[in-house]
Tab-separated table of C-alpha atoms and ligand atoms in Angstrom:
chain	number	residue	atom	x	y	z
V	1	MET	CA	0.000	0.000	0.000
V	2	ALA	CA	1.245	3.466	-0.816
V	3	ALA	CA	2.232	5.652	2.091
V	4	VAL	CA	0.243	8.873	2.261
V	5	ASN	CA	1.371	12.054	3.951
V	6	ASN	CA	-2.027	12.756	5.402
V	7	PRO	CA	-2.275	12.604	9.193
V	8	ALA	CA	-6.054	12.277	9.101
V	9	LEU	CA	-5.895	9.296	6.768
V	10	ALA	CA	-2.911	7.805	8.612
V	11	ALA	CA	-4.878	7.937	11.882
V	12	PHE	CA	-7.827	6.289	10.204
V	13	CYS	CA	-5.735	3.544	8.613
V	14	SER	CA	-3.860	2.863	11.832
V	15	LEU	CA	-7.006	1.468	13.431
V	16	PRO	CA	-6.149	-2.084	14.398
V	17	ALA	CA	-9.493	-3.691	13.505
V	18	PRO	CA	-9.535	-5.708	10.241
V	19	GLU	CA	-12.886	-4.161	9.452
V	20	LEU	CA	-14.713	-1.014	10.352
V	21	VAL	CA	-18.234	0.272	9.850
V	22	LEU	CA	-18.417	3.930	8.908
V	23	ALA	CA	-22.079	4.969	8.926
V	24	GLN	CA	-23.476	2.545	6.320
V	25	VAL	CA	-20.200	1.469	4.736
V	26	LEU	CA	-18.268	-1.613	5.790
V	27	LEU	CA	-14.516	-1.283	5.221
V	28	ARG	CA	-12.389	-4.393	5.202
V	29	ARG	CA	-8.657	-4.869	4.854
V	30	VAL	CA	-8.027	-7.450	2.172
V	31	ALA	CA	-4.854	-8.823	0.644
V	32	THR	CA	-5.041	-6.374	-2.247
V	33	GLY	CA	-5.878	-3.294	-0.193
V	34	PHE	CA	-9.368	-2.456	1.038
V	35	GLU	CA	-12.898	-3.460	0.140
V	36	LEU	CA	-15.933	-1.250	0.660
V	37	ARG	CA	-19.546	-2.412	0.581
V	38	HIS	CA	-22.860	-1.516	2.206
V	39	VAL	CA	-23.018	-2.817	5.756
V	40	THR	CA	-26.235	-4.683	5.035
V	41	ASP	CA	-24.270	-6.671	2.423
V	42	ARG	CA	-21.788	-7.876	5.037
V	43	GLU	CA	-22.523	-11.553	4.408
V	44	ALA	CA	-23.199	-11.277	0.677
V	45	ALA	CA	-21.026	-13.274	-1.686
V	46	GLN	CA	-18.812	-11.119	-3.898
V	47	GLU	CA	-20.454	-12.390	-7.068
V	48	CYS	CA	-23.826	-11.201	-5.801
V	49	LEU	CA	-22.642	-7.618	-5.569
V	50	GLN	CA	-22.043	-5.212	-8.416
V	51	ASN	CA	-18.381	-4.372	-8.843
V	52	THR	CA	-18.184	-0.609	-8.642
V	53	ALA	CA	-15.144	1.356	-9.672
V	54	LEU	CA	-13.731	4.100	-7.524
V	55	VAL	CA	-14.812	6.722	-10.043
V	56	GLU	CA	-18.398	5.465	-9.891
V	57	LEU	CA	-18.847	5.962	-6.159
V	58	ARG	CA	-19.830	9.604	-6.378
V	59	ALA	CA	-22.692	8.798	-8.735
V	60	LEU	CA	-23.708	5.924	-6.478
V	61	ALA	CA	-23.823	8.239	-3.472
V	62	ASN	CA	-25.785	10.939	-5.255
V	63	HIS	CA	-29.090	9.091	-5.494
V	64	THR	CA	-31.149	6.623	-3.528
V	65	ALA	CA	-32.056	3.229	-4.943
V	66	ALA	CA	-35.306	4.815	-6.161
V	67	GLY	CA	-33.446	7.645	-7.870
V	68	ALA	CA	-34.066	10.519	-5.455
V	69	PHE	CA	-31.208	12.992	-4.954
V	70	ARG	CA	-29.401	12.641	-1.632
V	71	PRO	CA	-28.587	16.193	-0.462
V	72	ILE	CA	-27.039	14.812	2.725
V	73	LYS	CA	-24.543	12.094	1.959
V	74	ALA	CA	-24.696	10.804	5.542
V	75	ALA	CA	-28.436	10.130	5.231
V	76	PRO	CA	-29.203	6.493	6.062
V	77	ASN	CA	-30.395	5.731	2.558
V	78	LEU	CA	-27.179	4.801	0.794
V	79	ARG	CA	-28.104	2.145	-1.730
V	80	ASN	CA	-26.734	-1.369	-1.289
V	81	GLY	CA	-25.808	-4.195	-3.664
V	82	TRP	CA	-22.318	-2.986	-4.629
V	83	ARG	CA	-18.702	-3.489	-3.683
V	84	CYS	CA	-15.631	-1.439	-4.433
V	85	SER	CA	-12.016	-2.586	-4.188
V	86	VAL	CA	-9.238	-0.060	-3.724
V	87	ALA	CA	-5.536	-0.775	-3.727
V	88	SER	CA	-4.040	1.909	-1.523
V	89	GLU	CA	-4.698	4.260	1.332
V	90	ALA	CA	-4.846	7.111	-1.150
V	91	GLU	CA	-7.605	5.325	-3.048
V	92	LEU	CA	-9.382	4.546	0.198
V	93	GLU	CA	-9.356	8.241	1.042
V	94	SER	CA	-10.745	9.065	-2.385
V	95	ALA	CA	-13.467	6.422	-2.030
V	96	LEU	CA	-14.557	7.666	1.380
V	97	ASN	CA	-14.525	11.252	0.220
V	98	GLN	CA	-17.023	10.325	-2.454
V	99	LEU	CA	-19.298	8.382	-0.138
V	100	TYR	CA	-18.917	10.606	2.929
V	101	PRO	CA	-17.232	13.851	1.876
V	102	GLY	CA	-14.852	15.179	4.493
V	103	ALA	CA	-15.463	12.327	6.932
V	104	ILE	CA	-11.806	11.433	7.498
V	105	ALA	CA	-10.630	15.018	7.872
V	106	ASP	CA	-13.540	15.914	10.154
V	107	SER	CA	-12.975	12.809	12.296
V	108	PHE	CA	-9.348	13.783	12.705
V	109	ALA	CA	-10.280	17.380	13.535
V	110	ALA	CA	-12.839	16.212	16.087
V	111	GLN	CA	-10.141	14.291	17.941
V	112	GLN	CA	-7.999	17.370	18.500
V	113	ALA	CA	-7.802	19.107	21.852
V	114	ALA	CA	-9.916	21.983	20.569
V	115	PRO	CA	-12.199	20.617	17.830
V	116	PRO	CA	-13.305	23.287	15.316
V	117	VAL	CA	-16.984	23.096	16.249
V	118	THR	CA	-19.299	25.992	15.379
V	119	HIS	CA	-22.443	26.009	17.496
V	120	TYR	CA	-25.880	27.135	16.337
V	121	ARG	CA	-25.704	30.661	17.760
V	122	ALA	CA	-22.266	31.433	16.339
V	123	PHE	CA	-23.175	29.889	12.998
V	124	THR	CA	-26.443	31.729	12.540
V	125	ALA	CA	-24.991	35.011	13.821
V	126	ARG	CA	-22.760	35.197	10.775
V	127	GLN	CA	-25.567	34.555	8.275
V	128	THR	CA	-26.734	37.311	5.973
V	129	GLY	CA	-29.620	37.776	3.572
V	130	MET	CA	-32.494	35.323	3.735
V	131	TYR	CA	-30.822	33.227	6.425
V	132	ARG	CA	-30.406	36.093	8.873
V	133	ILE	CA	-33.761	35.231	10.434
V	134	THR	CA	-32.437	31.898	11.695
V	135	THR	CA	-31.129	33.805	14.718
V	136	MET	CA	-34.733	34.462	15.769
V	137	LEU	CA	-35.491	30.989	17.069
V	138	THR	CA	-35.428	30.711	20.839
V	139	ASP	CA	-33.151	28.093	22.327
V	140	LEU	CA	-36.116	25.751	22.820
V	141	GLN	CA	-37.372	26.297	19.290
V	142	ALA	CA	-33.890	25.852	17.858
V	143	ALA	CA	-33.434	22.646	19.858
V	144	GLN	CA	-36.649	21.232	18.403
V	145	VAL	CA	-35.611	22.211	14.895
V	146	ILE	CA	-32.183	20.626	15.353
V	147	ARG	CA	-33.617	17.438	16.852
V	148	ALA	CA	-36.036	17.136	13.952
V	149	CYS	CA	-33.508	17.884	11.236
V	150	CYS	CA	-30.591	15.854	12.567
V	151	ASP	CA	-32.571	12.838	13.750
V	152	ALA	CA	-30.855	9.508	13.057
V	153	ARG	CA	-33.687	8.698	10.658
V	154	PHE	CA	-32.381	11.487	8.428
V	155	CYS	CA	-28.657	11.806	9.068
V	156	LEU	CA	-26.030	9.536	10.566
V	157	LYS	CA	-23.505	12.230	11.327
V	158	ARG	CA	-22.788	12.706	14.995
V	159	ARG	CA	-23.704	16.308	15.752
V	160	LEU	CA	-21.083	17.896	17.991
V	161	TRP	CA	-22.470	21.422	17.790
V	162	THR	CA	-25.341	22.445	20.014
V	163	VAL	CA	-27.606	25.191	21.229
V	164	ASP	CA	-28.223	25.895	24.922
V	165	GLY	CA	-30.311	23.105	26.417
V	166	LEU	CA	-29.523	20.489	23.789
V	167	ALA	CA	-26.832	17.839	24.195
V	168	PRO	CA	-24.609	16.748	21.320
V	169	ASP	CA	-25.319	13.395	19.657
V	170	SER	CA	-23.679	10.231	20.900
V	171	ALA	CA	-21.635	8.183	18.450
V	172	LYS	CA	-23.614	5.125	19.517
V	173	ALA	CA	-26.864	6.662	18.353
V	174	LYS	CA	-25.477	7.649	14.954
V	175	SER	CA	-21.959	7.033	13.671
V	176	SER	CA	-18.389	8.155	14.238
V	177	ILE	CA	-18.593	10.744	11.450
V	178	PRO	CA	-18.725	14.096	13.217
V	179	CYS	CA	-20.804	17.071	12.214
V	180	LEU	CA	-18.855	20.174	13.142
V	181	GLU	CA	-21.367	22.850	12.179
V	182	PRO	CA	-24.912	23.162	10.786
V	183	CYS	CA	-25.170	22.069	7.148
V	184	ALA	CA	-27.042	23.803	4.326
V	185	VAL	CA	-30.112	21.597	4.803
V	186	MET	CA	-30.194	22.419	8.489
V	187	LEU	CA	-29.910	26.131	7.766
V	188	GLU	CA	-32.775	26.016	5.272
V	189	PHE	CA	-34.856	23.983	7.700
V	190	ALA	CA	-34.274	26.577	10.437
V	191	ARG	CA	-35.338	29.332	8.024
V	192	LYS	CA	-38.489	27.405	7.207
V	193	ALA	CA	-39.200	26.941	10.933
V	194	VAL	CA	-38.908	30.687	11.536
V	195	ARG	CA	-41.280	31.386	8.661
V	196	MET	CA	-43.755	28.882	10.067
V	197	GLU	CA	-43.635	30.606	13.452
V	198	GLN	CA	-44.009	34.028	11.870
V	199	GLU	CA	-47.042	32.833	9.972
V	200	LYS	CA	-48.456	31.596	13.273
V	201	GLY	CA	-49.407	28.351	11.673
V	202	LYS	CA	-48.020	25.105	10.628
V	203	PRO	CA	-47.929	23.600	7.153
V	204	GLU	CA	-51.296	22.480	5.901
V	205	VAL	CA	-50.991	19.180	7.666
V	206	ALA	CA	-53.590	18.271	10.252
V	207	LEU	CA	-51.948	16.997	13.416
V	208	ALA	CA	-53.966	13.788	13.459
V	209	PRO	CA	-52.204	12.232	10.432
V	210	VAL	CA	-48.757	13.218	11.645
V	211	GLU	CA	-48.032	9.976	13.431
V	212	THR	CA	-49.380	8.002	10.498
V	213	ALA	CA	-47.148	9.942	8.150
V	214	LEU	CA	-44.184	9.356	10.463
V	215	THR	CA	-44.908	5.650	10.582
V	216	HIS	CA	-45.545	5.449	6.854
V	217	PRO	CA	-43.445	8.237	5.379
V	218	PRO	CA	-43.393	8.938	1.657
V	219	ALA	CA	-41.522	6.124	-0.080
V	220	ASP	CA	-38.760	8.331	-1.424
V	221	PRO	CA	-39.302	11.914	-0.284
V	222	ARG	CA	-37.273	14.857	-1.472
V	223	GLU	CA	-35.599	15.360	1.852
V	224	ALA	CA	-34.708	19.020	1.437
V	225	ASP	CA	-38.031	20.097	-0.072
V	226	PHE	CA	-39.545	21.910	2.880
V	227	SER	CA	-42.417	23.215	0.780
V	228	ALA	CA	-43.835	19.674	0.749
V	229	PRO	CA	-46.268	19.309	3.672
V	230	ASP	CA	-45.358	15.655	4.126
V	231	ASN	CA	-41.651	16.338	4.287
V	232	PRO	CA	-40.431	13.907	6.981
V	233	ARG	CA	-38.382	16.522	8.829
V	234	LEU	CA	-41.360	18.883	8.958
V	235	LEU	CA	-43.539	16.081	10.290
V	236	GLN	CA	-40.934	15.274	12.903
V	237	LEU	CA	-40.802	18.926	13.955
V	238	LEU	CA	-44.571	19.113	14.228
V	239	GLN	CA	-44.594	16.071	16.439
V	240	LEU	CA	-41.889	17.507	18.710
V	241	GLN	CA	-43.748	20.816	18.919
V	242	ARG	CA	-46.930	19.016	19.835
V	243	LEU	CA	-45.132	17.130	22.616
V	244	ALA	CA	-43.446	20.271	23.976
V	245	PRO	CA	-44.938	23.512	22.689
V	246	ALA	CA	-42.302	26.196	22.345
V	247	ALA	CA	-44.767	29.035	21.981
V	248	ALA	CA	-43.878	30.610	25.324
V	249	ALA	CA	-41.131	32.594	23.644
V	250	PRO	CA	-42.438	33.409	20.190
V	251	VAL	CA	-40.288	34.410	17.291
V	252	VAL	CA	-40.157	38.145	16.776
V	253	GLN	CA	-41.585	39.533	13.543
V	254	GLU	CA	-39.089	41.201	11.228
O	1	SF4	S1	-26.448	19.623	10.512
O	1	SF4	FE1	-27.625	17.813	11.120
O	1	SF4	S2	-28.517	17.056	9.211
O	1	SF4	FE2	-26.854	18.439	8.644
O	1	SF4	S3	-25.041	17.106	8.412
O	1	SF4	FE3	-25.033	17.871	10.523
O	1	SF4	S4	-26.082	16.289	11.743
O	1	SF4	FE4	-26.579	15.950	9.568
């Protein structure tokens, strides 16, 4: 295997285990380098899986099995039925960067004495334009929005950033891939939540069907389409708000 002058990758490759699960990907050391496959295909015979070249992994990660775009690559809907062999640590890094962009570098950064974590308040304080209003959520409202958006049903990254009153995620509940700051989907979801509060209403979804919709979500929803009333994150937020209304400290009108 080629030596790589990359401390993040070196730390990752120095793990003693012969195999490792990273979110939904099973990595194995093999005689020729490394093999990657979906963790649900752990026991599958090689000939039952589609050989996938390193350069094809990005396309594989871009869409679900049903063809929906995956805006969050750590969403737990990576398709299965494939395997990819790589010959070196450099190729392993490239493969992981296509499946889980930045995962190795972020994992290394998260292990440092002072991880570069940007919490909700600091992150939203530097927003401009249409996202400036994301500062208007109270801590309780923001915590509900974060819990809904970053739920393990939607994202397997371990959220290290927080807002007052909300604990970070545990690796056990999600994966070892850290989330160091709110992502674009989270920011848009927070903006949508502020707009919902300002409109003093919720999306045109009656509360009664919420649990049904949560139990039987759309087969392949567009996860970042927050204009869709049956968006799973919106439904999750509505359920959290119903359990613990956050209306005591309403969002201020612009
Ligand atoms: S902000 Fe939340 S949804 Fe976005 S990548 Fe981080 S943990 Fe996942």
